[in-house]
Amino acid sequence: MKLWLLLALMFNTYAALANLAVDPEPHSPVFELQAQFRHQASLPFSYTVTDQDNIQALLNDNPNWHYHRSGALNLGEVDQQVWIKIVLRNDSLIELPLLLSVNNNLLDSITAYIMQPDHAILTLDLGDSRPLMQRPIKHEAQLIPLELPGKRQTTLYLKVKHHGALNIPLSLWHPVEYLKYKSKFNLIYGILAGFLLAMIATNFTMYTFTRRKYFMHGTLLLLSVWLLLVHLYGFGYRYLYADWQWMQQYGQSLLVLLSTLAIVPILRSGILPISTASYVDVGLKYLLVSGLGLTLLCTLLPITLALKVAYVFAILAVLYFFVITIKASLNKLSQRLPAVTVYLCLMISLCYQFGFELGLLSGALLERPVTYVCALFVCAYISYALAKQYIFERESHIKQQEQKLAKTRAEDALLKEKLIIQEQAQQDLESSIDERTFELQVTLRELEEKNRELERLNMEDPLTKVKNRRYFDKRLMMEVRRSRREQTTLSVVMLDIDHFKRVNDVYGHLAGDQTICAFANTISKHLKRPHDEVFRYGGEEFVILLPNTNVQGAQELAEQIREATASCIVNIADQSIQFTTSAGVYSAIAQDTKNPTLFTDFADKALYEAKQSGRNRVCIYQHTQET
């Protein structure tokens, strides 16, 4: 009996140790990355649906993981926690920085647990139910920063909780590639959003000048559509109501209702063709009143129910608009066709968004701009219809005046008086146009000055106030071409603060930022020539561009900076921070202008040699071939 008890105890001990040492799911999909990794549109991962709310409880529970090969995870409405497990392996020798993007910025709550090499767990909170300041990256998108050590496997767990249909599209980016993609996206989005804002400003200006109510109705319609697009694309959460989670949760349902109801006053004004039956205007009144009441009611309903109610009401309202337009007693089809097309675009946009809320559609919403294109067409046509209505009214008014003038042609005195009045009105109008033109020119000059200021800020690093990496890439290309054209030596010095991570760990990131600023100031003080310039290359790493400078001069400058850095003291509160720097120097006459990064690559190799040789020194890259 004692022998059996001993064997049972040994077996249980072995099983417990095995559970501690082995991943609970040995067949989890592993995504392998190389050093040149740039972007992966969809990732393989495992997921499970469970009531466990804690990572330790989940790991101890050993749940049943389901393998998902690629694409967005669409589970419909799920009341429980959805856990996603992602296993990434860095096959390169260097640490690889990455960004994991959850391409659905309307998810309520996302908690990321990153398993660290020292068995610690890094926890990051995201989601639009939390303030923007709690996100690890203050951005409109759901971004999770990752640092993958070389030749290591990193496991990431995501806990997702959402009211409504669960749509989880994942993509993996290198930070540089994501910055390029986001720059292009924001440029296109900014142009389109600016176009909408221009239409809003135009309609409001026309209302100010003419006092036509339909211009105010058009302004409200375009403004509600613009706010809805800003909300859906996450920019409202980032710039307008970052700390107002209630608006982020209920904004979609409220703005869908308001943007739909804003069409009703335009229909009642007769600008868009509708049936002339008496019950149509009564129906529009009831629709407007009931819609406003439903808007107030949605603020008291649960988020999921409020969204469904809002989209169902909006779709039914658009169907009603479609019916009363078809029944309009118009002789020409061309007068009804544009209005029907507008309602069709509205229906497509609403059904497309509603499909995501019901779980019928999945994927990255921002990469499929159906809603934006439909909204642009609707807003453009509404603005056109309002302008056309104003022109029609103005022409009608002019015709009436001409008729009155024709009737009173016999009365010479009255005719002359009216002609004088008309001439004075024309002069006032021309004077008003001249004033508005002058104001527009002044505004354009102010905008031009603002654009120049924005361009300067775009080239400047916000922390150290030296030029940033983007400007360095442009400047390097220019200096490489000049070096080859003039056959002059171009030197690149790359500097990096030694043991900077220790400064952040011991004194905090604020002290680390001040250390970086002090380092940048030290470098700038040693640059004497106008064309010599320092750039922030990334993190605590800086690069100096020295045109027409040989290797001896570059080495001497690097040594001076190194000695000055060693004697530099950064005072933080009652503590003093001393640090050193390592530098790598590369000098050559450029021969290949198509590959300017050879200078930074060789300078970086020299910097790496300085780091490996004990730090706090300057190394020169020796290269026998020409650049």
Short mmCIF file of C-alpha atoms in Angstrom, two decimals, residues 29 31 40-47 66-74 167-171 362-363:
data_model
loop_
_atom_site.label_atom_id
_atom_site.label_comp_id
_atom_site.label_asym_id
_atom_site.label_seq_id
_atom_site.Cartn_x
_atom_site.Cartn_y
_atom_site.Cartn_z
CA PRO A 29 -0.77 28.51 -34.30
CA PHE A 31 3.23 33.12 -36.54
CA GLN A 40 0.44 41.02 -42.05
CA ALA A 41 -3.18 41.74 -42.94
CA SER A 42 -4.62 38.80 -40.97
CA LEU A 43 -3.15 36.59 -38.28
CA PRO A 44 -3.75 32.99 -37.27
CA PHE A 45 -4.88 32.71 -33.67
CA SER A 46 -6.87 30.64 -31.21
CA TYR A 47 -9.97 31.78 -29.36
CA HIS A 66 -10.53 26.94 -31.23
CA TYR A 67 -8.15 27.53 -34.11
CA HIS A 68 -8.90 30.46 -36.45
CA ARG A 69 -6.71 30.47 -39.53
CA SER A 70 -7.11 34.07 -40.75
CA GLY A 71 -9.57 36.89 -41.29
CA ALA A 72 -11.86 38.64 -38.83
CA LEU A 73 -13.39 36.70 -35.96
CA ASN A 74 -17.19 37.07 -36.13
CA ASN A 167 -16.29 41.59 -34.97
CA ILE A 168 -12.56 41.25 -34.26
CA PRO A 169 -10.25 41.84 -37.26
CA LEU A 170 -6.56 41.68 -36.36
CA SER A 171 -3.52 42.84 -38.29
CA SER A 362 -17.15 41.20 -40.62
CA GLY A 363 -13.72 42.56 -41.37
#
